[in-house]
Amino acid sequence: MPTLGTPSRLTPSLNGSLIPKPRLFDHYTPHPTAWDELFDRAPNPHPHCAAVVERLGRFHVNEFQAKRSNADLAFVNQGITFSVYSDRRGVEKIFPFDLIPRTIPATEWSALEDGLVQRVRALNLFLHDVYHDQRILREGVIPTELVLGSKGFRKEMIGFTPPGGVYVHICGTDLIRDTAGQFLVLEDNGRTPSGVSYVLENRAVMKKVFPQLFADIRVKRVEDYPRRLREALASVAPASAATTPCVVVLSPGQYNSAYFEHSFLARHMGVELVFGQDLFVHDDVVYLKTTRGPQRVDVIYRRLDDDFLDPEAFRPDSLLGVPGLFRAYRAGNVTLANAVGTGVADDKAVYPYTEDMIRFYLSEEPLLKNVPTHICARPEDEQYTLDHLDELVVKAVNESGGYGMLMGPFSTAAQRAEFAEKIKDNPRNYVAQPVVTLSTCPTWTEEGVAPRHVDLRPYIITGSSTWVLPGGLTRTALTKGSLVVNSSQGGGSKDTWVLENGRHPQ
């Protein structure tokens, strides 16, 4: 069997005797209550993690630190960055990456995959319904005012069906695992979900740093994502599109926090990365300016929010969008991914009804459960939230990235008082959830390997069919005890390994 680490070496102790150098997991202690993604509480590795733990565990700590340095250098050289608008020290940051992977057995992943596909089907049916017959509202399954009053609801979409009938082409659904090991859906991101480029780059770096590990352990590929995305987008091009539709990625520009991802995806999909000024509309058809003259555009993977897409239809002060774009869209001459108006489906106050959507549209029981949620727009939920602020996580319904959130058990009296006033002023804008102790995964820290809380964002692509990227982005809270995993709040990431064919590596 190939050996990844070098043979055990000895180091002098203070009295001159020789003692073995510590190996990676020698002093690891799992979290006392959280589910550990690699170990049980004995601690012994979970059966499907045994080979990963055994192989990584051969490394001495100093050898692993050398691997970490190589990985960090690879991220720097490849310019793998993100922006934090609130950080005055500088815009670009290297995304922190931990080399100890999170491992998911194939059987468990298959069940997750089924649940994610079911959920996205229901969300697409919900969006078509609320912009057409509104049957789910008329039958009282979801309160009408909650949907029509959502900032994400776009009255301009009423009566319009996007080309291909798909609203959410790319969805990033955030999953957490509770103390019993059950996966729960924390939220759906159906507007412009980000982070998939880090999934692909994490895997590329892992293969460079641990080539033998991938030779020994069969892990499902993630490298097919750009091809799958392009094929899905092309499959829902307008009927008038060319045989090979012209697909572009529309970015707000280099100062956007996810600009690295925009350029990465365009490059790997083999399509043009464009800005608003690169496109124009003539006779309700979108064209790309090229040195060879105008070229018709059939599909736009847009990474702009609705408000900035078209100054004629939405914010007139937008300099990022394309005048006339929404008109061309309504005429059925271009596909926008994701569709305009999908924000109503990932409104955090609509999220609690997703299980009801599945029952209503699919006549099926949800395969994935939500986290119990108090909707402050309901007076009884508002009062409960105000009475238990010190116990709950309170979220603004249209914020993301860990912003607009109160972690009650870790908050000060002043912060709770401030949030109480915000809730009273605009209860519709807030929901509250119990604190769920996220699962943990062994993570390298300044004190050595220690448990850190993680979540998981799988990516679901829908065109003429639906495909789920195996694994997804495991985000890691790098601060001890923190449950906030967002990169904008100091979090990092891990490679997520879905094992092949349901076999546990030996």
PDB file of N, CA, C and O in Angstrom, residues 82-105:
ATOM      1  N   PHE A  82     -11.594  36.775  -2.921  1.00  0.00           N
ATOM      2  CA  PHE A  82     -12.931  37.345  -2.810  1.00  0.00           C
ATOM      3  C   PHE A  82     -12.761  38.720  -2.185  1.00  0.00           C
ATOM      4  O   PHE A  82     -11.708  39.064  -1.654  1.00  0.00           O
ATOM      5  N   SER A  83     -13.812  39.541  -2.271  1.00  0.00           N
ATOM      6  CA  SER A  83     -13.749  40.897  -1.738  1.00  0.00           C
ATOM      7  C   SER A  83     -14.658  41.030  -0.532  1.00  0.00           C
ATOM      8  O   SER A  83     -15.742  40.452  -0.488  1.00  0.00           O
ATOM      9  N   VAL A  84     -14.211  41.808   0.429  1.00  0.00           N
ATOM     10  CA  VAL A  84     -15.034  42.153   1.585  1.00  0.00           C
ATOM     11  C   VAL A  84     -15.202  43.665   1.578  1.00  0.00           C
ATOM     12  O   VAL A  84     -14.262  44.409   1.820  1.00  0.00           O
ATOM     13  N   TYR A  85     -16.413  44.125   1.239  1.00  0.00           N
ATOM     14  CA  TYR A  85     -16.636  45.555   1.078  1.00  0.00           C
ATOM     15  C   TYR A  85     -16.360  46.340   2.349  1.00  0.00           C
ATOM     16  O   TYR A  85     -15.916  47.481   2.314  1.00  0.00           O
ATOM     17  N   SER A  86     -16.620  45.715   3.510  1.00  0.00           N
ATOM     18  CA  SER A  86     -16.497  46.429   4.780  1.00  0.00           C
ATOM     19  C   SER A  86     -15.073  46.477   5.308  1.00  0.00           C
ATOM     20  O   SER A  86     -14.796  47.132   6.302  1.00  0.00           O
ATOM     21  N   ASP A  87     -14.158  45.769   4.646  1.00  0.00           N
ATOM     22  CA  ASP A  87     -12.769  45.711   5.132  1.00  0.00           C
ATOM     23  C   ASP A  87     -11.985  46.877   4.537  1.00  0.00           C
ATOM     24  O   ASP A  87     -11.715  46.926   3.340  1.00  0.00           O
ATOM     25  N   ARG A  88     -11.592  47.818   5.380  1.00  0.00           N
ATOM     26  CA  ARG A  88     -10.903  49.014   4.892  1.00  0.00           C
ATOM     27  C   ARG A  88      -9.419  48.775   4.634  1.00  0.00           C
ATOM     28  O   ARG A  88      -8.737  49.630   4.094  1.00  0.00           O
ATOM     29  N   ARG A  89      -8.933  47.597   5.033  1.00  0.00           N
ATOM     30  CA  ARG A  89      -7.499  47.339   4.853  1.00  0.00           C
ATOM     31  C   ARG A  89      -7.163  46.946   3.431  1.00  0.00           C
ATOM     32  O   ARG A  89      -6.026  46.969   3.013  1.00  0.00           O
ATOM     33  N   GLY A  90      -8.150  46.571   2.649  1.00  0.00           N
ATOM     34  CA  GLY A  90      -7.893  46.140   1.279  1.00  0.00           C
ATOM     35  C   GLY A  90      -9.086  45.374   0.762  1.00  0.00           C
ATOM     36  O   GLY A  90      -9.863  44.819   1.530  1.00  0.00           O
ATOM     37  N   VAL A  91      -9.224  45.330  -0.542  1.00  0.00           N
ATOM     38  CA  VAL A  91     -10.402  44.734  -1.149  1.00  0.00           C
ATOM     39  C   VAL A  91     -10.234  43.237  -1.308  1.00  0.00           C
ATOM     40  O   VAL A  91     -11.077  42.452  -0.908  1.00  0.00           O
ATOM     41  N   GLU A  92      -9.139  42.800  -1.910  1.00  0.00           N
ATOM     42  CA  GLU A  92      -8.976  41.392  -2.263  1.00  0.00           C
ATOM     43  C   GLU A  92      -8.378  40.575  -1.119  1.00  0.00           C
ATOM     44  O   GLU A  92      -7.416  40.998  -0.472  1.00  0.00           O
ATOM     45  N   LYS A  93      -8.982  39.394  -0.880  1.00  0.00           N
ATOM     46  CA  LYS A  93      -8.462  38.483   0.136  1.00  0.00           C
ATOM     47  C   LYS A  93      -8.372  37.090  -0.446  1.00  0.00           C
ATOM     48  O   LYS A  93      -9.196  36.692  -1.268  1.00  0.00           O
ATOM     49  N   ILE A  94      -7.352  36.353  -0.018  1.00  0.00           N
ATOM     50  CA  ILE A  94      -7.258  34.949  -0.373  1.00  0.00           C
ATOM     51  C   ILE A  94      -8.268  34.181   0.472  1.00  0.00           C
ATOM     52  O   ILE A  94      -8.357  34.374   1.678  1.00  0.00           O
ATOM     53  N   PHE A  95      -9.023  33.313  -0.167  1.00  0.00           N
ATOM     54  CA  PHE A  95     -10.053  32.558   0.540  1.00  0.00           C
ATOM     55  C   PHE A  95      -9.381  31.482   1.382  1.00  0.00           C
ATOM     56  O   PHE A  95      -8.716  30.600   0.847  1.00  0.00           O
ATOM     57  N   PRO A  96      -9.518  31.518   2.720  1.00  0.00           N
ATOM     58  CA  PRO A  96      -8.862  30.509   3.574  1.00  0.00           C
ATOM     59  C   PRO A  96      -9.352  29.099   3.230  1.00  0.00           C
ATOM     60  O   PRO A  96     -10.554  28.869   3.081  1.00  0.00           O
ATOM     61  N   PHE A  97      -8.404  28.172   3.119  1.00  0.00           N
ATOM     62  CA  PHE A  97      -8.727  26.811   2.713  1.00  0.00           C
ATOM     63  C   PHE A  97      -8.073  25.829   3.667  1.00  0.00           C
ATOM     64  O   PHE A  97      -6.885  25.945   3.959  1.00  0.00           O
ATOM     65  N   ASP A  98      -8.862  24.859   4.151  1.00  0.00           N
ATOM     66  CA  ASP A  98      -8.331  23.855   5.059  1.00  0.00           C
ATOM     67  C   ASP A  98      -8.162  22.537   4.314  1.00  0.00           C
ATOM     68  O   ASP A  98      -9.046  22.110   3.567  1.00  0.00           O
ATOM     69  N   LEU A  99      -7.029  21.872   4.537  1.00  0.00           N
ATOM     70  CA  LEU A  99      -6.675  20.686   3.754  1.00  0.00           C
ATOM     71  C   LEU A  99      -7.325  19.388   4.237  1.00  0.00           C
ATOM     72  O   LEU A  99      -7.212  18.363   3.558  1.00  0.00           O
ATOM     73  N   ILE A 100      -7.986  19.396   5.371  1.00  0.00           N
ATOM     74  CA  ILE A 100      -8.633  18.168   5.843  1.00  0.00           C
ATOM     75  C   ILE A 100     -10.036  18.121   5.237  1.00  0.00           C
ATOM     76  O   ILE A 100     -10.872  18.968   5.552  1.00  0.00           O
ATOM     77  N   PRO A 101     -10.328  17.170   4.357  1.00  0.00           N
ATOM     78  CA  PRO A 101     -11.603  17.199   3.632  1.00  0.00           C
ATOM     79  C   PRO A 101     -12.776  16.729   4.485  1.00  0.00           C
ATOM     80  O   PRO A 101     -12.613  16.055   5.496  1.00  0.00           O
ATOM     81  N   ARG A 102     -13.943  17.111   4.035  1.00  0.00           N
ATOM     82  CA  ARG A 102     -15.184  16.564   4.584  1.00  0.00           C
ATOM     83  C   ARG A 102     -15.617  15.428   3.655  1.00  0.00           C
ATOM     84  O   ARG A 102     -15.638  15.591   2.431  1.00  0.00           O
ATOM     85  N   THR A 103     -15.957  14.273   4.218  1.00  0.00           N
ATOM     86  CA  THR A 103     -16.249  13.084   3.422  1.00  0.00           C
ATOM     87  C   THR A 103     -17.693  12.653   3.620  1.00  0.00           C
ATOM     88  O   THR A 103     -18.181  12.573   4.749  1.00  0.00           O
ATOM     89  N   ILE A 104     -18.393  12.374   2.509  1.00  0.00           N
ATOM     90  CA  ILE A 104     -19.796  11.949   2.535  1.00  0.00           C
ATOM     91  C   ILE A 104     -19.911  10.627   1.782  1.00  0.00           C
ATOM     92  O   ILE A 104     -19.473  10.531   0.628  1.00  0.00           O
ATOM     93  N   PRO A 105     -20.498   9.597   2.394  1.00  0.00           N
ATOM     94  CA  PRO A 105     -20.654   8.323   1.680  1.00  0.00           C
ATOM     95  C   PRO A 105     -21.671   8.450   0.553  1.00  0.00           C
ATOM     96  O   PRO A 105     -22.592   9.268   0.619  1.00  0.00           O
TER      97      PRO A 105
END
